[in-house]
Amino acid sequence: MAKEKTKKNASILPEHGPIDENGREVLLSIKNVDITFGKGDTAVRAVKNASFDIYKGETFSLVGESGSGKTTIGRAVIRVNPCAAGEIQYKGVRISGKTSRALDREVIRNIQMVFQDPAASLNERATVDYIISEGLYNFHLFENEEDRIRKVEKIVEEVGLLPEHLTRYPHEFSGGQRQRIGLARAMVMEPELVVADEPISALDVSIRAQVLNLLKKFQREKNLTYLFIAHDLSIVRFISDRIGVIYKGDIVEVAEAEELFDYPLHPYTRSLISAIPIPDPKLEKNKVLFTYDPSVHDYSEEKPQLVNIGHDHYVYGNTKEIEEYKAIREAGVPMKSITILDPETAGSDASQQQEIDWNSSQFMLQTPLHDTGSLWYSIGSFVLPPLGLIGGLLFKKFKHLRNAKACFKGAWVGLGVLGAIVALFGLLLLSAIL
C-alpha cells in the first residue's frame, strides 16, 4: 500500500522504470484499463480491461481493424482520453487521472504523438517555424533565440526538409512533407516515448518507406520507444519488436513479431494475417480468406483472460482454450496462415487446397512473383521447340512451375506439328519418286 501511495503521489519521474523478471526496463504499463464514452444507457465501452507493457527501446505495435480501440488507447497514453478504470504507468508512476502540475509537464515533455492525418494535425495559420517551436516555447527548452533557431533547423534537416521551408505554411506542402513536419514537431522535444498513430496510412506507398526509415533512424540515434498503431500487418511485422492484437476493445494476443506470425493462436489474429495482400494477382485471386467468427467462443460459464502460455506469448481465452493454445505452441510446428486454391491440381471443382506459410523468404521461393505461366511462353516454345524444352528445364530448376509447364506444353505441341509436317513432306516426296 505504501508503495502504491508513493506512485500515486509522485511529482517527478524517476530516471529509469521498473525492471521485469527478464531484466527489461518497463517504460509504459497499461494495467486493466477501461475507456468509456458517454454515460448511462448510451455509454460505449471502447476498451475493456486492456493490459500490456512496453519496454524501453522497443517498437510495440498495436494492430486491429477500424473501431477496435487502437487510437483510443494511444490517446489515453497522452491523457486525451480518460480511463474509466485501471491505470497507466510511466516508469512506474501513475500518469492517468489527476496528477500534479509538475508531473503533468514532465509527461508531456517525455511522451509525444505523431498523428494519422498530417493535414488536420497542423495549424494552418502558423508557419512551420512556429509549429515546430511551440513545444520549445512552452517548456523553455532553449537558451536564447540563436539556440532555438539552431535546434529547429537541425531537426528540420534531419527529417528531410530544408531551412527555407520554415517560413512556409502547411498547405504549401504535400502529405509526406506534412508528416515530416509533424515528426519534427515531436522529435524536437527529445521525447523518450512516441505514440505513432497510423503515421503512414494517409501517404503514398513510395513515401511510406521514407517515413518508416525516418522513424527507425530516430530510434537508433535517440534510443526512442514507439507505440506504433496500425492495421497493416505486412508493414508491422518488419518494424516491430512485439505486437499486440486488439479486437473490439479486448487485447486478444501479444507476442514478439516472428512468434506471432509463426504461431497466430487466436482466430482473430489468423484472420488478420490471412487478409494480408499477396503480391501476385493469380495467387491473390485464389486465396481463401480466414474469417473470424466470435460465436466459436463459449464464454457463458467462464470469462476469458489474457494468459501467458510461455515464450512471452499472451493469448485471450478461457481455461479450455488456453490449454488448446498451449498444446499447439508446445508442438512447435508453425501454423499455416495463408490458404490458396491451386487450380492446376484442383480441377474445375477446386476441391483440393494448397496451404502456404506467410514467411517471406519461403513464400517467394515456393511461388515466385513472375511464375505466371504466360501464353507467350507456350507460343515461343511452339515456334522454337528445342529452346522451349531448355527453357522449361531451367524454369523447373528454379521452381517456376507454371512457366515450365507452359514451355513444355508449347514445345511438345511444336514438335508434334513439326513431326507431322516432316512426315507429310516425306510422303509427298515418296509419291513423287514412285
JSON list of N, CA, C and O in Angstrom, two decimals, residues 102-151:
[
{"chain": "A", "resi": 102, "resn": "ALA", "atom": "N", "xyz": [3.57, 19.58, -11.96]},
{"chain": "A", "resi": 102, "resn": "ALA", "atom": "CA", "xyz": [4.96, 19.25, -12.30]},
{"chain": "A", "resi": 102, "resn": "ALA", "atom": "C", "xyz": [5.05, 17.93, -13.05]},
{"chain": "A", "resi": 102, "resn": "ALA", "atom": "O", "xyz": [5.77, 17.82, -14.06]},
{"chain": "A", "resi": 103, "resn": "LEU", "atom": "N", "xyz": [4.31, 16.91, -12.57]},
{"chain": "A", "resi": 103, "resn": "LEU", "atom": "CA", "xyz": [4.32, 15.62, -13.25]},
{"chain": "A", "resi": 103, "resn": "LEU", "atom": "C", "xyz": [3.67, 15.73, -14.63]},
{"chain": "A", "resi": 103, "resn": "LEU", "atom": "O", "xyz": [4.14, 15.12, -15.59]},
{"chain": "A", "resi": 104, "resn": "ASP", "atom": "N", "xyz": [2.61, 16.50, -14.71]},
{"chain": "A", "resi": 104, "resn": "ASP", "atom": "CA", "xyz": [1.92, 16.69, -15.98]},
{"chain": "A", "resi": 104, "resn": "ASP", "atom": "C", "xyz": [2.87, 17.25, -17.04]},
{"chain": "A", "resi": 104, "resn": "ASP", "atom": "O", "xyz": [2.90, 16.78, -18.18]},
{"chain": "A", "resi": 105, "resn": "ARG", "atom": "N", "xyz": [3.67, 18.24, -16.66]},
{"chain": "A", "resi": 105, "resn": "ARG", "atom": "CA", "xyz": [4.60, 18.84, -17.61]},
{"chain": "A", "resi": 105, "resn": "ARG", "atom": "C", "xyz": [5.70, 17.84, -18.00]},
{"chain": "A", "resi": 105, "resn": "ARG", "atom": "O", "xyz": [6.11, 17.80, -19.17]},
{"chain": "A", "resi": 106, "resn": "GLU", "atom": "N", "xyz": [6.15, 17.05, -17.05]},
{"chain": "A", "resi": 106, "resn": "GLU", "atom": "CA", "xyz": [7.18, 16.05, -17.36]},
{"chain": "A", "resi": 106, "resn": "GLU", "atom": "C", "xyz": [6.67, 15.01, -18.34]},
{"chain": "A", "resi": 106, "resn": "GLU", "atom": "O", "xyz": [7.38, 14.58, -19.25]},
{"chain": "A", "resi": 107, "resn": "VAL", "atom": "N", "xyz": [5.43, 14.59, -18.14]},
{"chain": "A", "resi": 107, "resn": "VAL", "atom": "CA", "xyz": [4.85, 13.57, -19.03]},
{"chain": "A", "resi": 107, "resn": "VAL", "atom": "C", "xyz": [4.69, 14.12, -20.44]},
{"chain": "A", "resi": 107, "resn": "VAL", "atom": "O", "xyz": [5.01, 13.45, -21.43]},
{"chain": "A", "resi": 108, "resn": "ILE", "atom": "N", "xyz": [4.19, 15.36, -20.55]},
{"chain": "A", "resi": 108, "resn": "ILE", "atom": "CA", "xyz": [4.04, 15.98, -21.87]},
{"chain": "A", "resi": 108, "resn": "ILE", "atom": "C", "xyz": [5.39, 16.09, -22.56]},
{"chain": "A", "resi": 108, "resn": "ILE", "atom": "O", "xyz": [5.52, 15.86, -23.77]},
{"chain": "A", "resi": 109, "resn": "ARG", "atom": "N", "xyz": [6.38, 16.43, -21.79]},
{"chain": "A", "resi": 109, "resn": "ARG", "atom": "CA", "xyz": [7.73, 16.59, -22.33]},
{"chain": "A", "resi": 109, "resn": "ARG", "atom": "C", "xyz": [8.30, 15.25, -22.82]},
{"chain": "A", "resi": 109, "resn": "ARG", "atom": "O", "xyz": [9.02, 15.19, -23.83]},
{"chain": "A", "resi": 110, "resn": "ASN", "atom": "N", "xyz": [7.99, 14.16, -22.13]},
{"chain": "A", "resi": 110, "resn": "ASN", "atom": "CA", "xyz": [8.60, 12.86, -22.42]},
{"chain": "A", "resi": 110, "resn": "ASN", "atom": "C", "xyz": [7.78, 11.99, -23.37]},
{"chain": "A", "resi": 110, "resn": "ASN", "atom": "O", "xyz": [8.32, 11.03, -23.93]},
{"chain": "A", "resi": 111, "resn": "ILE", "atom": "N", "xyz": [6.48, 12.26, -23.53]},
{"chain": "A", "resi": 111, "resn": "ILE", "atom": "CA", "xyz": [5.63, 11.46, -24.41]},
{"chain": "A", "resi": 111, "resn": "ILE", "atom": "C", "xyz": [5.05, 12.36, -25.49]},
{"chain": "A", "resi": 111, "resn": "ILE", "atom": "O", "xyz": [4.31, 13.30, -25.20]},
{"chain": "A", "resi": 112, "resn": "GLN", "atom": "N", "xyz": [5.39, 12.09, -26.73]},
{"chain": "A", "resi": 112, "resn": "GLN", "atom": "CA", "xyz": [4.90, 12.87, -27.86]},
{"chain": "A", "resi": 112, "resn": "GLN", "atom": "C", "xyz": [4.11, 11.96, -28.80]},
{"chain": "A", "resi": 112, "resn": "GLN", "atom": "O", "xyz": [4.24, 10.74, -28.75]},
{"chain": "A", "resi": 113, "resn": "MET", "atom": "N", "xyz": [3.30, 12.57, -29.65]},
{"chain": "A", "resi": 113, "resn": "MET", "atom": "CA", "xyz": [2.44, 11.80, -30.55]},
{"chain": "A", "resi": 113, "resn": "MET", "atom": "C", "xyz": [2.58, 12.30, -31.98]},
{"chain": "A", "resi": 113, "resn": "MET", "atom": "O", "xyz": [2.66, 13.51, -32.22]},
{"chain": "A", "resi": 114, "resn": "VAL", "atom": "N", "xyz": [2.62, 11.36, -32.91]},
{"chain": "A", "resi": 114, "resn": "VAL", "atom": "CA", "xyz": [2.56, 11.66, -34.34]},
{"chain": "A", "resi": 114, "resn": "VAL", "atom": "C", "xyz": [1.20, 11.19, -34.82]},
{"chain": "A", "resi": 114, "resn": "VAL", "atom": "O", "xyz": [0.87, 10.01, -34.71]},
{"chain": "A", "resi": 115, "resn": "PHE", "atom": "N", "xyz": [0.42, 12.11, -35.37]},
{"chain": "A", "resi": 115, "resn": "PHE", "atom": "CA", "xyz": [-0.98, 11.82, -35.67]},
{"chain": "A", "resi": 115, "resn": "PHE", "atom": "C", "xyz": [-1.15, 11.22, -37.07]},
{"chain": "A", "resi": 115, "resn": "PHE", "atom": "O", "xyz": [-0.28, 11.35, -37.94]},
{"chain": "A", "resi": 116, "resn": "GLN", "atom": "N", "xyz": [-2.31, 10.61, -37.27]},
{"chain": "A", "resi": 116, "resn": "GLN", "atom": "CA", "xyz": [-2.60, 9.91, -38.52]},
{"chain": "A", "resi": 116, "resn": "GLN", "atom": "C", "xyz": [-2.76, 10.87, -39.68]},
{"chain": "A", "resi": 116, "resn": "GLN", "atom": "O", "xyz": [-2.22, 10.65, -40.76]},
{"chain": "A", "resi": 117, "resn": "ASP", "atom": "N", "xyz": [-3.51, 11.95, -39.48]},
{"chain": "A", "resi": 117, "resn": "ASP", "atom": "CA", "xyz": [-3.81, 12.89, -40.56]},
{"chain": "A", "resi": 117, "resn": "ASP", "atom": "C", "xyz": [-2.81, 14.05, -40.49]},
{"chain": "A", "resi": 117, "resn": "ASP", "atom": "O", "xyz": [-2.92, 14.92, -39.62]},
{"chain": "A", "resi": 118, "resn": "PRO", "atom": "N", "xyz": [-1.85, 14.10, -41.41]},
{"chain": "A", "resi": 118, "resn": "PRO", "atom": "CA", "xyz": [-0.83, 15.16, -41.33]},
{"chain": "A", "resi": 118, "resn": "PRO", "atom": "C", "xyz": [-1.38, 16.54, -41.63]},
{"chain": "A", "resi": 118, "resn": "PRO", "atom": "O", "xyz": [-0.76, 17.54, -41.27]},
{"chain": "A", "resi": 119, "resn": "ALA", "atom": "N", "xyz": [-2.55, 16.62, -42.27]},
{"chain": "A", "resi": 119, "resn": "ALA", "atom": "CA", "xyz": [-3.13, 17.93, -42.58]},
{"chain": "A", "resi": 119, "resn": "ALA", "atom": "C", "xyz": [-3.91, 18.47, -41.38]},
{"chain": "A", "resi": 119, "resn": "ALA", "atom": "O", "xyz": [-3.75, 19.63, -40.98]},
{"chain": "A", "resi": 120, "resn": "ALA", "atom": "N", "xyz": [-4.76, 17.64, -40.77]},
{"chain": "A", "resi": 120, "resn": "ALA", "atom": "CA", "xyz": [-5.61, 18.10, -39.67]},
{"chain": "A", "resi": 120, "resn": "ALA", "atom": "C", "xyz": [-4.82, 18.34, -38.39]},
{"chain": "A", "resi": 120, "resn": "ALA", "atom": "O", "xyz": [-5.28, 19.08, -37.51]},
{"chain": "A", "resi": 121, "resn": "SER", "atom": "N", "xyz": [-3.65, 17.73, -38.26]},
{"chain": "A", "resi": 121, "resn": "SER", "atom": "CA", "xyz": [-2.89, 17.86, -37.01]},
{"chain": "A", "resi": 121, "resn": "SER", "atom": "C", "xyz": [-1.98, 19.08, -36.97]},
{"chain": "A", "resi": 121, "resn": "SER", "atom": "O", "xyz": [-1.32, 19.33, -35.96]},
{"chain": "A", "resi": 122, "resn": "LEU", "atom": "N", "xyz": [-1.94, 19.85, -38.06]},
{"chain": "A", "resi": 122, "resn": "LEU", "atom": "CA", "xyz": [-1.09, 21.04, -38.11]},
{"chain": "A", "resi": 122, "resn": "LEU", "atom": "C", "xyz": [-1.95, 22.29, -38.18]},
{"chain": "A", "resi": 122, "resn": "LEU", "atom": "O", "xyz": [-2.99, 22.31, -38.85]},
{"chain": "A", "resi": 123, "resn": "ASN", "atom": "N", "xyz": [-1.50, 23.34, -37.51]},
{"chain": "A", "resi": 123, "resn": "ASN", "atom": "CA", "xyz": [-2.20, 24.63, -37.51]},
{"chain": "A", "resi": 123, "resn": "ASN", "atom": "C", "xyz": [-1.95, 25.33, -38.84]},
{"chain": "A", "resi": 123, "resn": "ASN", "atom": "O", "xyz": [-0.83, 25.76, -39.12]},
{"chain": "A", "resi": 124, "resn": "GLU", "atom": "N", "xyz": [-3.01, 25.47, -39.66]},
{"chain": "A", "resi": 124, "resn": "GLU", "atom": "CA", "xyz": [-2.86, 26.04, -40.99]},
{"chain": "A", "resi": 124, "resn": "GLU", "atom": "C", "xyz": [-2.48, 27.53, -40.95]},
{"chain": "A", "resi": 124, "resn": "GLU", "atom": "O", "xyz": [-1.99, 28.07, -41.93]},
{"chain": "A", "resi": 125, "resn": "ARG", "atom": "N", "xyz": [-2.73, 28.19, -39.83]},
{"chain": "A", "resi": 125, "resn": "ARG", "atom": "CA", "xyz": [-2.44, 29.62, -39.74]},
{"chain": "A", "resi": 125, "resn": "ARG", "atom": "C", "xyz": [-1.04, 29.91, -39.22]},
{"chain": "A", "resi": 125, "resn": "ARG", "atom": "O", "xyz": [-0.64, 31.07, -39.13]},
{"chain": "A", "resi": 126, "resn": "ALA", "atom": "N", "xyz": [-0.32, 28.87, -38.83]},
{"chain": "A", "resi": 126, "resn": "ALA", "atom": "CA", "xyz": [1.03, 29.06, -38.27]},
{"chain": "A", "resi": 126, "resn": "ALA", "atom": "C", "xyz": [2.08, 28.61, -39.28]},
{"chain": "A", "resi": 126, "resn": "ALA", "atom": "O", "xyz": [1.86, 27.71, -40.09]},
{"chain": "A", "resi": 127, "resn": "THR", "atom": "N", "xyz": [3.22, 29.26, -39.22]},
{"chain": "A", "resi": 127, "resn": "THR", "atom": "CA", "xyz": [4.33, 28.85, -40.07]},
{"chain": "A", "resi": 127, "resn": "THR", "atom": "C", "xyz": [4.94, 27.56, -39.52]},
{"chain": "A", "resi": 127, "resn": "THR", "atom": "O", "xyz": [4.74, 27.19, -38.36]},
{"chain": "A", "resi": 128, "resn": "VAL", "atom": "N", "xyz": [5.73, 26.89, -40.36]},
{"chain": "A", "resi": 128, "resn": "VAL", "atom": "CA", "xyz": [6.39, 25.66, -39.94]},
{"chain": "A", "resi": 128, "resn": "VAL", "atom": "C", "xyz": [7.33, 25.95, -38.77]},
{"chain": "A", "resi": 128, "resn": "VAL", "atom": "O", "xyz": [7.45, 25.15, -37.83]},
{"chain": "A", "resi": 129, "resn": "ASP", "atom": "N", "xyz": [7.97, 27.11, -38.81]},
{"chain": "A", "resi": 129, "resn": "ASP", "atom": "CA", "xyz": [8.89, 27.50, -37.73]},
{"chain": "A", "resi": 129, "resn": "ASP", "atom": "C", "xyz": [8.16, 27.54, -36.39]},
{"chain": "A", "resi": 129, "resn": "ASP", "atom": "O", "xyz": [8.65, 27.00, -35.39]},
{"chain": "A", "resi": 130, "resn": "TYR", "atom": "N", "xyz": [6.98, 28.16, -36.36]},
{"chain": "A", "resi": 130, "resn": "TYR", "atom": "CA", "xyz": [6.25, 28.25, -35.09]},
{"chain": "A", "resi": 130, "resn": "TYR", "atom": "C", "xyz": [5.69, 26.89, -34.65]},
{"chain": "A", "resi": 130, "resn": "TYR", "atom": "O", "xyz": [5.70, 26.55, -33.47]},
{"chain": "A", "resi": 131, "resn": "ILE", "atom": "N", "xyz": [5.20, 26.10, -35.63]},
{"chain": "A", "resi": 131, "resn": "ILE", "atom": "CA", "xyz": [4.65, 24.78, -35.31]},
{"chain": "A", "resi": 131, "resn": "ILE", "atom": "C", "xyz": [5.68, 23.92, -34.61]},
{"chain": "A", "resi": 131, "resn": "ILE", "atom": "O", "xyz": [5.40, 23.27, -33.59]},
{"chain": "A", "resi": 132, "resn": "ILE", "atom": "N", "xyz": [6.91, 23.90, -35.14]},
{"chain": "A", "resi": 132, "resn": "ILE", "atom": "CA", "xyz": [7.96, 23.08, -34.54]},
{"chain": "A", "resi": 132, "resn": "ILE", "atom": "C", "xyz": [8.46, 23.69, -33.23]},
{"chain": "A", "resi": 132, "resn": "ILE", "atom": "O", "xyz": [8.81, 22.97, -32.29]},
{"chain": "A", "resi": 133, "resn": "SER", "atom": "N", "xyz": [8.45, 25.02, -33.15]},
{"chain": "A", "resi": 133, "resn": "SER", "atom": "CA", "xyz": [9.00, 25.70, -31.97]},
{"chain": "A", "resi": 133, "resn": "SER", "atom": "C", "xyz": [8.03, 25.79, -30.81]},
{"chain": "A", "resi": 133, "resn": "SER", "atom": "O", "xyz": [8.44, 26.16, -29.69]},
{"chain": "A", "resi": 134, "resn": "GLU", "atom": "N", "xyz": [6.75, 25.47, -31.02]},
{"chain": "A", "resi": 134, "resn": "GLU", "atom": "CA", "xyz": [5.75, 25.69, -29.97]},
{"chain": "A", "resi": 134, "resn": "GLU", "atom": "C", "xyz": [6.10, 24.95, -28.68]},
{"chain": "A", "resi": 134, "resn": "GLU", "atom": "O", "xyz": [5.98, 25.50, -27.57]},
{"chain": "A", "resi": 135, "resn": "GLY", "atom": "N", "xyz": [6.52, 23.70, -28.80]},
{"chain": "A", "resi": 135, "resn": "GLY", "atom": "CA", "xyz": [6.91, 22.95, -27.61]},
{"chain": "A", "resi": 135, "resn": "GLY", "atom": "C", "xyz": [8.13, 23.55, -26.93]},
{"chain": "A", "resi": 135, "resn": "GLY", "atom": "O", "xyz": [8.22, 23.57, -25.70]},
{"chain": "A", "resi": 136, "resn": "LEU", "atom": "N", "xyz": [9.07, 24.03, -27.73]},
{"chain": "A", "resi": 136, "resn": "LEU", "atom": "CA", "xyz": [10.26, 24.67, -27.17]},
{"chain": "A", "resi": 136, "resn": "LEU", "atom": "C", "xyz": [9.88, 25.92, -26.38]},
{"chain": "A", "resi": 136, "resn": "LEU", "atom": "O", "xyz": [10.44, 26.18, -25.30]},
{"chain": "A", "resi": 137, "resn": "TYR", "atom": "N", "xyz": [8.94, 26.69, -26.92]},
{"chain": "A", "resi": 137, "resn": "TYR", "atom": "CA", "xyz": [8.47, 27.89, -26.22]},
{"chain": "A", "resi": 137, "resn": "TYR", "atom": "C", "xyz": [7.79, 27.51, -24.89]},
{"chain": "A", "resi": 137, "resn": "TYR", "atom": "O", "xyz": [8.05, 28.10, -23.85]},
{"chain": "A", "resi": 138, "resn": "ASN", "atom": "N", "xyz": [6.90, 26.53, -24.96]},
{"chain": "A", "resi": 138, "resn": "ASN", "atom": "CA", "xyz": [6.09, 26.19, -23.78]},
{"chain": "A", "resi": 138, "resn": "ASN", "atom": "C", "xyz": [6.94, 25.64, -22.64]},
{"chain": "A", "resi": 138, "resn": "ASN", "atom": "O", "xyz": [6.59, 25.82, -21.46]},
{"chain": "A", "resi": 139, "resn": "PHE", "atom": "N", "xyz": [8.02, 24.93, -22.98]},
{"chain": "A", "resi": 139, "resn": "PHE", "atom": "CA", "xyz": [8.84, 24.30, -21.93]},
{"chain": "A", "resi": 139, "resn": "PHE", "atom": "C", "xyz": [10.20, 24.98, -21.76]},
{"chain": "A", "resi": 139, "resn": "PHE", "atom": "O", "xyz": [11.03, 24.48, -21.02]},
{"chain": "A", "resi": 140, "resn": "HIS", "atom": "N", "xyz": [10.41, 26.09, -22.49]},
{"chain": "A", "resi": 140, "resn": "HIS", "atom": "CA", "xyz": [11.64, 26.86, -22.37]},
{"chain": "A", "resi": 140, "resn": "HIS", "atom": "C", "xyz": [12.87, 25.98, -22.58]},
{"chain": "A", "resi": 140, "resn": "HIS", "atom": "O", "xyz": [13.80, 25.95, -21.77]},
{"chain": "A", "resi": 141, "resn": "LEU", "atom": "N", "xyz": [12.86, 25.25, -23.70]},
{"chain": "A", "resi": 141, "resn": "LEU", "atom": "CA", "xyz": [13.92, 24.30, -23.97]},
{"chain": "A", "resi": 141, "resn": "LEU", "atom": "C", "xyz": [15.02, 24.89, -24.85]},
{"chain": "A", "resi": 141, "resn": "LEU", "atom": "O", "xyz": [15.63, 24.19, -25.66]},
{"chain": "A", "resi": 142, "resn": "PHE", "atom": "N", "xyz": [15.27, 26.16, -24.73]},
{"chain": "A", "resi": 142, "resn": "PHE", "atom": "CA", "xyz": [16.35, 26.80, -25.48]},
{"chain": "A", "resi": 142, "resn": "PHE", "atom": "C", "xyz": [16.92, 27.93, -24.64]},
{"chain": "A", "resi": 142, "resn": "PHE", "atom": "O", "xyz": [16.24, 28.52, -23.79]},
{"chain": "A", "resi": 143, "resn": "GLU", "atom": "N", "xyz": [18.19, 28.21, -24.86]},
{"chain": "A", "resi": 143, "resn": "GLU", "atom": "CA", "xyz": [18.88, 29.23, -24.05]},
{"chain": "A", "resi": 143, "resn": "GLU", "atom": "C", "xyz": [18.60, 30.63, -24.57]},
{"chain": "A", "resi": 143, "resn": "GLU", "atom": "O", "xyz": [18.39, 31.57, -23.80]},
{"chain": "A", "resi": 144, "resn": "ASN", "atom": "N", "xyz": [18.61, 30.80, -25.88]},
{"chain": "A", "resi": 144, "resn": "ASN", "atom": "CA", "xyz": [18.34, 32.09, -26.49]},
{"chain": "A", "resi": 144, "resn": "ASN", "atom": "C", "xyz": [17.78, 31.86, -27.89]},
{"chain": "A", "resi": 144, "resn": "ASN", "atom": "O", "xyz": [17.59, 30.70, -28.31]},
{"chain": "A", "resi": 145, "resn": "GLU", "atom": "N", "xyz": [17.50, 32.93, -28.61]},
{"chain": "A", "resi": 145, "resn": "GLU", "atom": "CA", "xyz": [16.89, 32.81, -29.94]},
{"chain": "A", "resi": 145, "resn": "GLU", "atom": "C", "xyz": [17.79, 32.06, -30.91]},
{"chain": "A", "resi": 145, "resn": "GLU", "atom": "O", "xyz": [17.31, 31.27, -31.72]},
{"chain": "A", "resi": 146, "resn": "GLU", "atom": "N", "xyz": [19.08, 32.28, -30.82]},
{"chain": "A", "resi": 146, "resn": "GLU", "atom": "CA", "xyz": [20.01, 31.57, -31.71]},
{"chain": "A", "resi": 146, "resn": "GLU", "atom": "C", "xyz": [19.97, 30.07, -31.44]},
{"chain": "A", "resi": 146, "resn": "GLU", "atom": "O", "xyz": [20.01, 29.26, -32.38]},
{"chain": "A", "resi": 147, "resn": "ASP", "atom": "N", "xyz": [19.85, 29.68, -30.17]},
{"chain": "A", "resi": 147, "resn": "ASP", "atom": "CA", "xyz": [19.79, 28.26, -29.81]},
{"chain": "A", "resi": 147, "resn": "ASP", "atom": "C", "xyz": [18.50, 27.64, -30.33]},
{"chain": "A", "resi": 147, "resn": "ASP", "atom": "O", "xyz": [18.51, 26.51, -30.82]},
{"chain": "A", "resi": 148, "resn": "ARG", "atom": "N", "xyz": [17.38, 28.37, -30.22]},
{"chain": "A", "resi": 148, "resn": "ARG", "atom": "CA", "xyz": [16.10, 27.86, -30.74]},
{"chain": "A", "resi": 148, "resn": "ARG", "atom": "C", "xyz": [16.18, 27.63, -32.24]},
{"chain": "A", "resi": 148, "resn": "ARG", "atom": "O", "xyz": [15.77, 26.57, -32.75]},
{"chain": "A", "resi": 149, "resn": "ILE", "atom": "N", "xyz": [16.68, 28.62, -32.96]},
{"chain": "A", "resi": 149, "resn": "ILE", "atom": "CA", "xyz": [16.79, 28.51, -34.42]},
{"chain": "A", "resi": 149, "resn": "ILE", "atom": "C", "xyz": [17.69, 27.34, -34.81]},
{"chain": "A", "resi": 149, "resn": "ILE", "atom": "O", "xyz": [17.39, 26.58, -35.72]},
{"chain": "A", "resi": 150, "resn": "ARG", "atom": "N", "xyz": [18.78, 27.17, -34.07]},
{"chain": "A", "resi": 150, "resn": "ARG", "atom": "CA", "xyz": [19.70, 26.07, -34.35]},
{"chain": "A", "resi": 150, "resn": "ARG", "atom": "C", "xyz": [19.00, 24.72, -34.17]},
{"chain": "A", "resi": 150, "resn": "ARG", "atom": "O", "xyz": [19.12, 23.82, -35.01]},
{"chain": "A", "resi": 151, "resn": "LYS", "atom": "N", "xyz": [18.25, 24.57, -33.08]},
{"chain": "A", "resi": 151, "resn": "LYS", "atom": "CA", "xyz": [17.54, 23.31, -32.82]},
{"chain": "A", "resi": 151, "resn": "LYS", "atom": "C", "xyz": [16.48, 23.03, -33.88]},
{"chain": "A", "resi": 151, "resn": "LYS", "atom": "O", "xyz": [16.34, 21.90, -34.36]}
]
